[in-house]
């Protein structure tokens, strides 16, 4: 595939029927959004939404790879997936800092008496979370490599032939959702189990959104289910990461630290209860054909 084809395919909505053209259209559109969001992030590094959107864009690229996995040569998929995950990690510290700040502000709304100590903690977090210029240049170079890699990724002959994207997407999404249905009945006793399930949910959710832009593949109900699972599992993961980061802050007020940790623990407990309810709901709806 030649990179010049991306701009041709991405100029409008996904009207192309072939898998090869569909891949180029979706990829080109996502790369363009990533470029815009990355510019937003560097124009205002303190704005948390921009870095969040950048990370989502990169995860969408990983979901594009996952959606088209049966049509991508295995070695090409592994290289591209590894590179995208590494790039997401480059924004990890900034995103985690932003989430800790958000949690501290949420905590103060419930415990205004700790407002002063919370602001001190926020200043400490902010002081170490802004991207340095050399990091910016490194990330920009990575983005160039990612763009070249994604638009030149070698698909199989089947994708370049007469393969109909709608038919392929229906079968692929059905396989993803079946895996999530089966996974809902498994044990979630270990903390990492919920996080791993959330990653699979994200892949399926983004894939549904990518594939259903101009068509109805019957995924509206599942999008709602998966979004609820993603949000709930995300709140658990954020609180767990916040506890780790908060423990590393040099805050001497033990009362403040203790109450903030208790606040985070309650979030985790409530999230786990909500998550298990959603898993039972998926099992129940699957049993009745939902």
CSV table of C-alpha atoms in Angstrom, one decimal:
chain,number,residue,atom,x,y,z
A,1,UNK,CA,0.0,0.0,0.0
A,2,UNK,CA,1.2,3.5,-0.8
A,3,UNK,CA,0.8,6.2,1.8
A,4,UNK,CA,-0.7,8.6,-0.8
A,5,UNK,CA,-3.8,6.4,-0.8
A,6,UNK,CA,-4.7,7.4,2.7
A,7,UNK,CA,-5.7,10.9,1.9
A,8,UNK,CA,-7.8,9.7,-1.0
A,9,UNK,CA,-9.6,7.1,1.1
A,10,UNK,CA,-10.0,9.3,4.2
A,11,UNK,CA,-11.5,12.3,2.4
A,12,UNK,CA,-15.1,11.2,3.0
A,13,UNK,CA,-17.1,8.7,5.0
A,14,UNK,CA,-16.3,5.1,4.6
A,15,UNK,CA,-18.1,4.3,1.3
A,16,UNK,CA,-15.5,1.8,0.1
A,17,UNK,CA,-16.6,-1.8,0.4
A,18,UNK,CA,-13.2,-3.6,0.2
A,19,UNK,CA,-11.3,-4.4,3.4
A,20,UNK,CA,-8.1,-2.8,2.0
A,21,UNK,CA,-9.9,0.5,1.3
A,22,UNK,CA,-11.7,0.4,4.6
A,23,UNK,CA,-8.4,-0.1,6.5
A,24,UNK,CA,-6.9,2.9,4.7
A,25,UNK,CA,-10.0,5.1,5.3
A,26,UNK,CA,-10.2,4.4,9.0
A,27,UNK,CA,-6.5,4.6,9.6
A,28,UNK,CA,-6.1,7.9,7.7
A,29,UNK,CA,-9.0,9.5,9.7
A,30,UNK,CA,-7.6,8.4,13.0
A,31,UNK,CA,-4.0,9.6,12.2
A,32,UNK,CA,-5.4,13.0,11.3
A,33,UNK,CA,-7.3,13.2,14.6
A,34,UNK,CA,-4.2,12.1,16.5
A,35,UNK,CA,-2.1,14.9,14.9
A,36,UNK,CA,-4.8,17.5,15.9
A,37,UNK,CA,-5.0,16.3,19.5
A,38,UNK,CA,-1.2,16.1,19.8
A,39,UNK,CA,-1.0,19.7,18.8
A,40,UNK,CA,-3.7,20.6,21.3
A,41,UNK,CA,-1.7,18.8,24.0
A,42,UNK,CA,1.6,20.7,23.3
A,43,UNK,CA,-0.2,24.1,23.0
A,44,UNK,CA,-1.5,23.6,26.6
A,45,UNK,CA,0.3,20.8,28.4
A,46,UNK,CA,-1.7,21.4,31.6
A,47,UNK,CA,-5.0,20.6,29.9
A,48,UNK,CA,-5.9,17.0,30.9
A,49,UNK,CA,-8.4,16.4,28.1
A,50,UNK,CA,-5.9,16.8,25.3
A,51,UNK,CA,-3.5,14.1,26.6
A,52,UNK,CA,-6.4,11.9,27.3
A,53,UNK,CA,-7.6,12.3,23.7
A,54,UNK,CA,-4.1,11.5,22.3
A,55,UNK,CA,-4.0,8.3,24.3
A,56,UNK,CA,-7.5,7.3,23.0
A,57,UNK,CA,-6.4,8.0,19.4
A,58,UNK,CA,-3.4,5.7,19.8
A,59,UNK,CA,-5.6,3.1,21.4
A,60,UNK,CA,-8.0,3.4,18.4
A,61,UNK,CA,-5.0,2.7,16.2
A,62,UNK,CA,-4.3,-0.5,18.2
A,63,UNK,CA,-8.0,-1.4,17.8
A,64,UNK,CA,-7.8,-0.9,14.0
A,65,UNK,CA,-4.9,-3.4,14.0
A,66,UNK,CA,-7.0,-5.8,16.2
A,67,UNK,CA,-10.1,-5.4,14.0
A,68,UNK,CA,-8.1,-6.3,10.9
A,69,UNK,CA,-5.9,-8.8,12.6
A,70,UNK,CA,-7.0,-11.8,10.5
A,71,UNK,CA,-6.0,-9.8,7.4
A,72,UNK,CA,-2.6,-8.7,8.7
A,73,UNK,CA,0.6,-10.7,8.5
A,74,UNK,CA,1.5,-11.8,12.0
A,75,UNK,CA,5.0,-10.3,12.2
A,76,UNK,CA,3.7,-7.0,10.9
A,77,UNK,CA,0.9,-6.9,13.5
A,78,UNK,CA,3.2,-7.7,16.5
A,79,UNK,CA,5.7,-5.0,15.5
A,80,UNK,CA,3.0,-2.3,15.0
A,81,UNK,CA,1.1,-3.2,18.1
A,82,UNK,CA,4.3,-3.1,20.2
A,83,UNK,CA,5.2,0.3,18.9
A,84,UNK,CA,1.8,1.8,19.6
A,85,UNK,CA,1.8,0.4,23.1
A,86,UNK,CA,5.2,1.9,23.7
A,87,UNK,CA,4.0,5.3,22.5
A,88,UNK,CA,0.9,5.2,24.7
A,89,UNK,CA,3.3,4.6,27.6
A,90,UNK,CA,5.2,7.9,26.8
A,91,UNK,CA,2.0,9.7,27.9
A,92,UNK,CA,1.3,7.5,30.9
A,93,UNK,CA,3.0,9.6,33.6
A,94,UNK,CA,1.2,12.7,32.5
A,95,UNK,CA,-2.2,11.0,32.3
A,96,UNK,CA,-1.7,9.4,35.8
A,97,UNK,CA,-0.8,12.7,37.3
A,98,UNK,CA,-3.9,14.3,35.8
A,99,UNK,CA,-6.1,11.6,37.3
A,100,UNK,CA,-4.5,12.0,40.7
A,101,UNK,CA,-5.2,15.7,40.6
A,102,UNK,CA,-8.8,15.0,39.7
A,103,UNK,CA,-9.2,12.6,42.6
A,104,UNK,CA,-7.7,15.1,45.0
A,105,UNK,CA,-10.2,17.7,43.8
A,106,UNK,CA,-13.1,15.2,44.2
A,107,UNK,CA,-11.8,14.4,47.7
A,108,UNK,CA,-11.8,18.1,48.7
A,109,UNK,CA,-15.5,18.4,47.6
A,110,UNK,CA,-16.3,15.8,50.3
A,111,UNK,CA,-13.7,17.0,52.8
A,112,UNK,CA,-13.3,20.8,52.4
A,113,UNK,CA,-11.4,20.9,55.6
A,114,UNK,CA,-8.4,19.3,53.8
A,115,UNK,CA,-8.5,21.9,50.9
A,116,UNK,CA,-5.1,23.5,51.8
A,117,UNK,CA,-3.2,20.2,52.1
A,118,UNK,CA,-4.8,18.9,48.8
A,119,UNK,CA,-3.7,22.0,47.0
A,120,UNK,CA,-0.1,21.5,48.3
A,121,UNK,CA,-0.3,17.9,47.0
A,122,UNK,CA,-1.6,19.1,43.6
A,123,UNK,CA,1.3,21.5,43.3
A,124,UNK,CA,3.7,18.7,43.9
A,125,UNK,CA,2.1,16.5,41.3
A,126,UNK,CA,1.9,19.3,38.7
A,127,UNK,CA,5.6,20.2,39.3
A,128,UNK,CA,6.7,16.9,37.9
A,129,UNK,CA,4.1,16.2,35.2
A,130,UNK,CA,4.7,18.7,32.4
A,131,UNK,CA,6.5,17.3,29.3
A,132,UNK,CA,10.1,18.4,28.6
A,133,UNK,CA,11.1,19.7,25.2
A,134,UNK,CA,13.3,16.7,24.5
A,135,UNK,CA,10.4,14.4,25.3
A,136,UNK,CA,8.2,16.3,22.8
A,137,UNK,CA,10.8,15.9,20.0
A,138,UNK,CA,11.1,12.2,20.7
A,139,UNK,CA,7.3,11.7,20.7
A,140,UNK,CA,7.0,13.7,17.4
A,141,UNK,CA,9.6,11.4,15.8
A,142,UNK,CA,7.7,8.4,17.1
A,143,UNK,CA,4.5,9.8,15.6
A,144,UNK,CA,6.2,10.1,12.2
A,145,UNK,CA,7.3,6.4,12.4
A,146,UNK,CA,3.9,5.3,13.4
A,147,UNK,CA,2.2,7.1,10.5
A,148,UNK,CA,4.6,5.6,8.0
A,149,UNK,CA,4.1,2.2,9.6
A,150,UNK,CA,0.3,2.2,9.7
A,151,UNK,CA,-0.2,3.4,6.1
A,152,UNK,CA,2.3,1.0,4.7
A,153,UNK,CA,1.3,-2.1,6.7
A,154,UNK,CA,1.2,-5.1,4.6
A,155,UNK,CA,-2.2,-6.8,4.5
A,156,UNK,CA,-2.9,-10.3,3.1
A,157,UNK,CA,-4.0,-10.9,-0.5
A,158,UNK,CA,-7.5,-11.6,0.8
A,159,UNK,CA,-7.8,-8.0,2.1
A,160,UNK,CA,-6.6,-6.6,-1.3
A,161,UNK,CA,-9.0,-8.7,-3.3
A,162,UNK,CA,-12.8,-8.8,-3.2
A,163,UNK,CA,-13.2,-9.2,0.5
A,164,UNK,CA,-16.4,-7.3,1.6
A,165,UNK,CA,-15.8,-5.2,4.6
A,166,UNK,CA,-19.3,-5.5,6.0
A,167,UNK,CA,-19.2,-9.3,5.9
A,168,UNK,CA,-15.7,-9.4,7.4
A,169,UNK,CA,-16.6,-6.9,10.2
A,170,UNK,CA,-19.7,-8.8,11.2
A,171,UNK,CA,-17.8,-12.1,11.6
A,172,UNK,CA,-14.9,-10.4,13.4
A,173,UNK,CA,-17.0,-8.5,15.8
A,174,UNK,CA,-19.1,-11.6,16.6
A,175,UNK,CA,-15.9,-13.4,17.5
A,176,UNK,CA,-14.8,-10.5,19.8
A,177,UNK,CA,-18.2,-10.3,21.6
A,178,UNK,CA,-18.4,-14.0,22.1
A,179,UNK,CA,-15.1,-13.9,23.8
A,180,UNK,CA,-16.3,-11.2,26.2
A,181,UNK,CA,-19.5,-13.1,26.9
A,182,UNK,CA,-17.5,-16.1,27.9
A,183,UNK,CA,-15.1,-14.0,29.9
A,184,UNK,CA,-18.0,-12.5,31.9
A,185,UNK,CA,-18.5,-15.9,33.7
A,186,UNK,CA,-14.9,-16.1,34.8
A,187,UNK,CA,-13.5,-15.3,38.3
A,188,UNK,CA,-12.4,-11.7,38.9
A,189,UNK,CA,-10.8,-12.2,42.3
A,190,UNK,CA,-7.4,-10.9,41.2
A,191,UNK,CA,-7.0,-7.1,40.6
A,192,UNK,CA,-5.2,-7.6,37.3
A,193,UNK,CA,-8.1,-9.7,36.0
A,194,UNK,CA,-10.5,-6.8,35.8
A,195,UNK,CA,-7.9,-4.6,34.2
A,196,UNK,CA,-7.1,-7.2,31.5
A,197,UNK,CA,-10.9,-7.7,30.8
A,198,UNK,CA,-11.2,-3.9,30.5
A,199,UNK,CA,-8.4,-3.9,27.8
A,200,UNK,CA,-10.3,-6.5,25.8
A,201,UNK,CA,-13.5,-4.5,26.2
A,202,UNK,CA,-11.8,-1.4,24.9
A,203,UNK,CA,-10.7,-3.2,21.8
A,204,UNK,CA,-14.2,-4.5,21.1
A,205,UNK,CA,-15.8,-1.2,21.9
A,206,UNK,CA,-13.5,0.8,19.6
A,207,UNK,CA,-13.8,-1.8,16.9
A,208,UNK,CA,-17.6,-1.6,17.0
A,209,UNK,CA,-17.5,2.2,16.7
A,210,UNK,CA,-15.0,1.9,13.8
A,211,UNK,CA,-17.0,-0.7,11.9
A,212,UNK,CA,-20.5,0.8,12.4
A,213,UNK,CA,-19.9,4.4,11.2
A,214,UNK,CA,-22.2,4.1,8.1
A,215,UNK,CA,-23.9,0.8,8.7
A,216,UNK,CA,-25.8,-1.1,11.3
A,217,UNK,CA,-24.0,-4.3,12.5
A,218,UNK,CA,-26.3,-4.8,15.4
A,219,UNK,CA,-23.9,-3.4,18.0
A,220,UNK,CA,-25.8,-0.6,19.7
A,221,UNK,CA,-26.8,-2.6,22.7
A,222,UNK,CA,-23.4,-4.0,23.1
A,223,UNK,CA,-21.8,-0.6,22.8
A,224,UNK,CA,-23.9,0.5,25.8
A,225,UNK,CA,-22.9,-2.6,27.8
A,226,UNK,CA,-19.2,-2.3,27.0
A,227,UNK,CA,-19.1,1.4,27.7
A,228,UNK,CA,-20.5,0.8,31.2
A,229,UNK,CA,-17.9,-1.9,31.8
A,230,UNK,CA,-15.1,0.2,30.5
A,231,UNK,CA,-16.0,3.2,32.7
A,232,UNK,CA,-16.5,1.1,35.8
A,233,UNK,CA,-13.3,-0.9,35.4
A,234,UNK,CA,-11.5,2.4,34.5
A,235,UNK,CA,-12.6,4.0,37.8
A,236,UNK,CA,-11.2,1.0,39.7
A,237,UNK,CA,-7.9,1.1,37.9
A,238,UNK,CA,-7.5,4.9,38.3
A,239,UNK,CA,-8.2,4.6,42.0
A,240,UNK,CA,-5.6,1.9,42.4
A,241,UNK,CA,-3.0,3.9,40.5
A,242,UNK,CA,-3.9,7.0,42.6
A,243,UNK,CA,-3.3,5.1,45.8
A,244,UNK,CA,0.2,4.1,44.6
A,245,UNK,CA,1.1,7.6,43.4
A,246,UNK,CA,-0.3,9.2,46.6
A,247,UNK,CA,1.8,7.0,48.7
A,248,UNK,CA,4.9,8.3,46.9
A,249,UNK,CA,4.1,12.0,47.6
A,250,UNK,CA,6.0,13.6,50.4
A,251,UNK,CA,3.0,14.8,52.4
A,252,UNK,CA,3.5,14.8,56.1
A,253,UNK,CA,-0.1,15.3,57.3
A,254,UNK,CA,-1.1,11.8,58.3
A,255,UNK,CA,-4.7,12.6,58.8
A,256,UNK,CA,-5.0,14.0,55.3
A,257,UNK,CA,-3.2,11.1,53.8
A,258,UNK,CA,-5.3,8.5,55.7
A,259,UNK,CA,-8.6,10.0,54.8
A,260,UNK,CA,-7.6,10.4,51.1
A,261,UNK,CA,-6.6,6.7,51.0
A,262,UNK,CA,-9.9,5.7,52.6
A,263,UNK,CA,-11.7,7.8,50.0
A,264,UNK,CA,-9.9,5.9,47.2
A,265,UNK,CA,-10.5,2.5,48.8
A,266,UNK,CA,-14.3,3.3,48.9
A,267,UNK,CA,-14.1,4.1,45.2
A,268,UNK,CA,-12.5,0.8,44.5
A,269,UNK,CA,-15.0,-1.1,46.6
A,270,UNK,CA,-18.0,0.6,44.9
A,271,UNK,CA,-16.4,0.0,41.5
A,272,UNK,CA,-15.9,-3.7,42.1
A,273,UNK,CA,-19.6,-4.1,43.2
A,274,UNK,CA,-20.7,-2.3,40.1
A,275,UNK,CA,-18.4,-4.3,37.9
A,276,UNK,CA,-19.6,-7.6,39.2
A,277,UNK,CA,-23.2,-6.5,38.7
A,278,UNK,CA,-22.4,-5.7,35.0
A,279,UNK,CA,-20.8,-9.1,34.6
A,280,UNK,CA,-23.9,-10.9,35.9
A,281,UNK,CA,-26.1,-8.7,33.7
A,282,UNK,CA,-24.1,-9.8,30.6
A,283,UNK,CA,-24.5,-13.4,31.6
A,284,UNK,CA,-28.2,-13.0,32.2
A,285,UNK,CA,-28.8,-11.2,28.9
A,286,UNK,CA,-26.7,-13.8,27.1
A,287,UNK,CA,-28.9,-16.6,28.6
A,288,UNK,CA,-32.1,-15.0,27.3
A,289,UNK,CA,-30.5,-14.1,24.0
A,290,UNK,CA,-29.9,-10.4,24.6
